[in-house]
Structures are given as structure tokens and as C-alpha cells.
Amino acid sequence: MRTLAWEAIDKVAMQKRVMVVTDLDGSLLDDAYSWAAALPALEMIQARGIPLLLNSSKTMAEMREFANVLQTMAPVIAENGGLLAVHEASGLLDRHNVQERFNEYLIQLNGLSRHVILAKAHALRMRDAYRFEGFADWTDAQVREHTGLSETMARYSRSRYVSEPIVWHDTPDRQQLFEAELAKHAIRVVQGGRFLHLMGQVDKGDGMQAAIRLYQHVQPDSEWCVIALGDSANDLAMLEAADIAVVIPHADGPHIQPQAAHVVHASAPASVGWNQALLDLLDQYK
């Protein structure tokens, strides 16, 4: 890994079109789920017509709300890469080739269904008395207690296709055994910002690459410089697949270390660091 000063970013990349792909919790969003501190960078992105792709462990129902308020029609990558949603008015995907829809979005699903994941995980919990609980065990009110989400967003967060967030109450050794058992069924356990996420063999990098391919298909003469921003272990695949990886630090605890060609470390946590890092980068793309 190389940690680069701003002026050391590959000059070849400066000749390409820019695409921004971002995690939400702990990156664009602060602990209060606000992006207010990131408004200057968001306004610059919108003014320049730069695609802003949201890539999160959140559900499509949650992320549609964020996409609408942020006024982005770029693809949305939900549930840690297991779901790619494309706005039907974007022209990036032929609606006749997609079976799933979510309001104005066309949906592509990858990996295992949540039904299969829950069946395997809960069978192991019953058999071996693993101590954990997740969104499938909770009411909307309990999700609110664990997340601080509003009533509506808590309800949306339980509407899942391909993943299950859990809280682990057992020992680290038992967690390793649990993960090994799930791996036999092609189920991964990924550490997110607040929860462990049970999901199939896909990740945020897979979701991002699928979205990039859509742009390359409809704009074959364009070359893209992809700037990805994230803060947690489940962002590593996304960051390592980007041209420029921006690591958003945590106020406490270790920072992730992506093995990427161009790595920039933001100067502050969450939306404050997100904003400054993007302003500094985009200033080079005048």
C-alpha cells in the first residue's frame, strides 16, 4: 500500500471522467445519520454531473430515501453488494431484462437469498446454542433501539433480500466456529460498522464493478477514474477495486488498510473527513 499526498495522484487518472462510490454509515453519514457536513462536496459533485453511487449494507428501501434526497439517479448498491438497483430513467439498464422491481428501480440480485441465510444460521443457533440476535429476531422498535434510526427507516432496514445483520453475544472462539460452519454453505460473515453481516459470496467490490460495467456499456468511449470512500472492513473490496481509495478514519479504534494503488487517508471521521477529502481530490479535476 502507498499513502499518497494529493499531488502524487496518478496524473493519467486526471484525464478520465470521475465517478464517486461511497459507503454511508461512518463515511458520508455521521453518528446521527446526517451528511450536513458533506454538503460542499455533494454540491460540487452535483454541479459537475459526477455520478454518485451509494454502496452500503443498508437495504434498498433505506437507500432509495437517501438517493432521492441526494438527487442522485446513479445505481444504488445495497446489502453489501448483494443487490444492484438501477433507476429506470437512467438509461443504464434494459428494463425488459430485469425481473425484480422496487418502485422506480430495476433490481439485480446476487448471492444467496436471505431466506437461505437465515435458515442455516438459525439452525446452527438451535443446534449449538450460539448466542446472537439479528434483525429477523427484532421488532421495528427493537431495531430502533439498536440503531437509532427513525421509525420509518427502522422498518425499511428490516426489508432485506440477501443479507442479515446480527449482534454477536458469544465468545470470539465460538464466532470462529460459527463462521466456519456457515462457510460450508457459502455464507460469509462480514464486519460492518455496527453489526456482523451474514451474506453470500459477494461483496461491495462486486457490486461496484457491476455498476461500472453498466456505464462502460452505454458509454464505451469514456474512461473512468473511480474514487471510493469507506471506513470499515466490509468496504475493503470496494476500496481495493477503485482507482483512488479514500479511507475515512474512526474517532477511536484501528483504521482499515486497503491494499490499493492510490490510498488517501481523510483528515477527520465521517462526513467531515469525507467532505474535505473529496473537495481536495476534485479540486485537481478542474
XYZ file of C-alpha atoms in Angstrom:
286
model
C 0.000 0.000 0.000
C 1.114 3.569 -0.687
C -0.263 6.513 1.225
C -0.058 9.419 -1.177
C -0.008 13.160 -0.912
C -2.641 14.836 -3.024
C -0.158 15.967 -5.663
C 1.123 12.389 -6.066
C -2.145 11.032 -7.503
C -1.519 9.469 -10.920
C -1.748 12.272 -13.494
C -3.125 9.855 -16.078
C -6.216 9.435 -13.907
C -6.776 13.188 -14.146
C -7.699 12.797 -17.812
C -10.573 10.437 -17.059
C -14.163 11.077 -16.046
C -14.767 10.887 -12.326
C -17.158 8.543 -10.557
C -17.658 8.620 -6.763
C -18.684 5.461 -4.928
C -19.322 5.785 -1.213
C -20.216 3.885 1.886
C -22.850 5.546 4.071
C -22.602 4.844 7.825
C -19.369 6.255 9.246
C -18.382 7.692 5.862
C -20.877 10.040 4.190
C -23.110 9.834 7.288
C -22.144 10.739 10.839
C -23.440 9.049 14.004
C -26.707 10.986 13.702
C -27.173 9.749 10.094
C -26.536 13.285 8.836
C -24.471 14.374 5.818
C -24.770 18.090 6.578
C -21.000 18.475 6.937
C -20.537 17.000 3.443
C -22.805 19.474 1.638
C -19.993 21.457 -0.071
C -18.573 18.329 -1.707
C -22.036 16.997 -2.533
C -22.932 20.271 -4.229
C -19.709 20.156 -6.258
C -20.454 16.582 -7.336
C -23.938 17.544 -8.459
C -22.807 20.724 -10.223
C -20.203 18.823 -12.239
C -22.523 15.974 -13.159
C -20.332 13.381 -11.430
C -22.114 10.054 -10.805
C -22.565 9.460 -7.058
C -23.076 5.757 -6.316
C -24.224 4.753 -2.843
C -22.729 1.420 -1.708
C -23.881 0.240 1.708
C -25.003 -2.631 3.900
C -28.342 -0.823 4.125
C -31.459 -2.133 2.393
C -32.836 -0.855 -0.879
C -35.826 0.652 0.931
C -33.467 2.702 3.108
C -31.144 3.694 0.322
C -33.903 4.823 -2.015
C -34.699 7.524 0.554
C -31.079 8.696 0.627
C -30.794 8.614 -3.175
C -33.968 10.682 -3.550
C -32.853 13.355 -1.095
C -29.338 13.464 -2.554
C -30.905 13.734 -6.029
C -28.710 11.010 -7.498
C -30.004 8.739 -10.243
C -26.794 6.693 -10.290
C -27.016 2.982 -9.457
C -27.502 2.036 -5.819
C -25.607 -0.913 -4.346
C -27.364 -2.329 -1.286
C -26.793 -5.083 1.258
C -23.010 -5.198 0.882
C -23.021 -5.744 -2.869
C -25.766 -8.357 -2.988
C -28.254 -6.039 -4.681
C -27.738 -3.629 -7.567
C -30.571 -1.167 -8.224
C -30.695 0.949 -11.372
C -33.095 3.864 -11.825
C -35.296 3.077 -14.820
C -34.874 6.623 -16.170
C -31.068 6.442 -16.128
C -30.814 4.510 -19.388
C -28.183 2.200 -17.903
C -30.233 -0.994 -17.918
C -32.834 -2.508 -20.220
C -35.981 -2.892 -18.136
C -37.054 -5.900 -20.213
C -34.077 -7.917 -18.958
C -34.867 -7.436 -15.254
C -37.429 -9.435 -13.311
C -37.301 -7.612 -9.960
C -38.514 -4.043 -9.435
C -38.567 -1.707 -6.467
C -40.678 1.330 -7.275
C -38.745 3.215 -9.987
C -35.670 0.977 -9.655
C -34.758 -2.143 -11.626
C -33.166 -4.745 -9.358
C -30.424 -7.287 -9.936
C -29.835 -9.793 -7.117
C -26.572 -11.634 -6.456
C -25.592 -14.293 -3.964
C -27.830 -16.243 -1.613
C -31.318 -15.206 -0.580
C -31.906 -14.015 2.960
C -34.296 -16.935 3.446
C -31.473 -19.436 2.871
C -29.041 -17.475 5.071
C -31.494 -17.295 7.980
C -32.396 -20.971 7.701
C -28.745 -22.050 8.003
C -27.777 -19.535 10.715
C -30.808 -20.207 12.900
C -30.408 -23.971 12.521
C -26.845 -23.641 13.850
C -28.053 -21.433 16.701
C -30.605 -24.035 17.709
C -28.203 -26.961 17.372
C -25.112 -25.456 19.036
C -26.670 -22.734 21.222
C -24.717 -19.886 19.630
C -25.602 -16.604 21.283
C -26.500 -13.952 18.719
C -29.523 -11.985 17.587
C -30.334 -10.102 14.437
C -32.872 -8.065 12.531
C -35.063 -11.107 11.887
C -35.404 -11.540 15.659
C -36.358 -7.935 16.373
C -39.420 -5.774 16.027
C -39.195 -2.363 14.359
C -38.969 -0.814 17.832
C -36.039 -3.037 18.781
C -34.235 -2.151 15.558
C -34.677 1.495 16.514
C -33.096 0.788 19.918
C -30.088 -0.888 18.333
C -29.556 1.608 15.513
C -31.045 4.969 16.464
C -32.982 5.001 13.186
C -36.314 6.725 12.784
C -39.478 4.621 12.903
C -39.793 4.593 9.117
C -36.128 3.839 8.445
C -36.110 1.089 11.080
C -38.987 -0.576 9.251
C -37.172 -0.188 5.942
C -33.990 -1.676 7.397
C -35.773 -4.968 8.067
C -36.831 -5.301 4.424
C -33.921 -7.424 3.168
C -33.230 -9.588 0.138
C -29.751 -11.090 0.526
C -28.246 -10.416 3.966
C -28.846 -10.459 7.713
C -27.149 -8.134 10.254
C -26.532 -9.696 13.677
C -25.096 -8.780 17.068
C -22.728 -11.422 18.438
C -23.063 -12.140 22.185
C -20.874 -15.252 22.308
C -17.094 -15.691 22.613
C -14.588 -14.928 19.828
C -13.641 -18.612 19.648
C -17.256 -19.589 19.190
C -17.610 -16.929 16.499
C -14.812 -18.583 14.535
C -16.596 -21.939 14.789
C -19.867 -20.332 13.698
C -18.212 -18.703 10.702
C -16.560 -21.981 9.697
C -19.920 -23.769 9.804
C -21.585 -21.070 7.703
C -18.726 -21.179 5.189
C -19.674 -24.779 4.422
C -22.905 -23.331 2.998
C -21.162 -20.487 1.079
C -22.230 -17.894 3.669
C -19.760 -15.177 4.646
C -19.608 -13.166 7.879
C -18.516 -9.587 7.222
C -17.767 -6.993 9.890
C -19.622 -3.738 9.256
C -19.684 -0.537 11.270
C -22.272 -1.699 13.845
C -23.094 -5.306 13.009
C -21.807 -8.561 11.626
C -23.426 -9.196 8.252
C -24.313 -12.706 7.092
C -24.351 -12.877 3.301
C -23.402 -14.901 0.243
C -20.127 -14.858 -1.671
C -20.437 -11.280 -2.910
C -19.093 -8.001 -1.570
C -19.202 -4.262 -2.121
C -16.444 -4.551 -4.702
C -18.560 -6.920 -6.789
C -21.500 -4.532 -6.640
C -19.341 -1.570 -7.621
C -17.792 -3.421 -10.553
C -21.242 -4.433 -11.815
C -22.322 -0.784 -11.748
C -19.159 0.367 -13.542
C -19.780 -2.176 -16.296
C -23.182 -0.585 -16.917
C -21.529 2.807 -17.527
C -18.856 1.253 -19.726
C -21.522 -0.475 -21.802
C -23.571 2.644 -22.521
C -20.538 4.985 -22.747
C -17.841 2.809 -24.352
C -15.652 5.785 -25.303
C -15.404 7.076 -21.724
C -12.627 6.167 -19.299
C -13.439 6.398 -15.638
C -11.457 7.311 -12.556
C -13.337 5.715 -9.660
C -12.966 7.345 -6.248
C -14.282 5.112 -3.461
C -14.751 6.147 0.165
C -15.249 3.838 3.156
C -14.385 3.260 6.778
C -14.981 -0.405 7.681
C -13.774 -3.900 6.883
C -16.758 -4.501 4.617
C -15.536 -1.582 2.461
C -12.122 -3.108 1.707
C -13.094 -4.907 -1.509
C -14.717 -1.713 -2.828
C -11.695 0.425 -1.931
C -9.205 -2.028 -3.399
C -11.114 -2.144 -6.708
C -11.135 1.669 -7.051
C -8.605 3.912 -8.757
C -8.368 6.082 -5.647
C -9.299 4.683 -2.221
C -10.233 7.202 0.456
C -10.086 5.778 3.983
C -12.402 7.555 6.419
C -10.948 7.226 9.938
C -12.828 6.329 13.100
C -12.724 8.618 16.100
C -11.382 5.643 18.075
C -10.148 2.188 17.133
C -7.938 0.899 14.300
C -8.251 2.157 10.755
C -8.602 -0.149 7.771
C -5.603 -0.578 5.484
C -6.708 -1.291 1.914
C -4.135 -2.782 -0.450
C -4.769 -0.322 -3.246
C -2.512 1.552 -5.654
C -3.659 5.019 -4.582
C -4.710 5.424 -0.953
C -5.695 8.695 0.684
C -6.498 8.965 4.392
C -9.150 11.553 5.228
C -8.278 14.016 7.949
C -11.395 13.510 10.096
C -14.111 10.911 10.735
C -17.424 10.578 8.912
C -18.929 13.384 6.817
C -16.356 15.997 7.885
C -13.443 13.930 6.556
C -15.498 12.742 3.576
C -16.179 16.321 2.570
C -12.608 17.571 2.845
C -11.082 14.568 1.106
C -13.395 14.906 -1.890
C -13.018 18.675 -2.123
C -9.238 18.253 -2.198
C -9.400 15.495 -4.804
C -11.984 17.122 -7.051
C -10.034 20.364 -6.968
C -7.433 18.527 -9.073
C -10.049 17.659 -11.695
C -10.963 21.207 -12.680
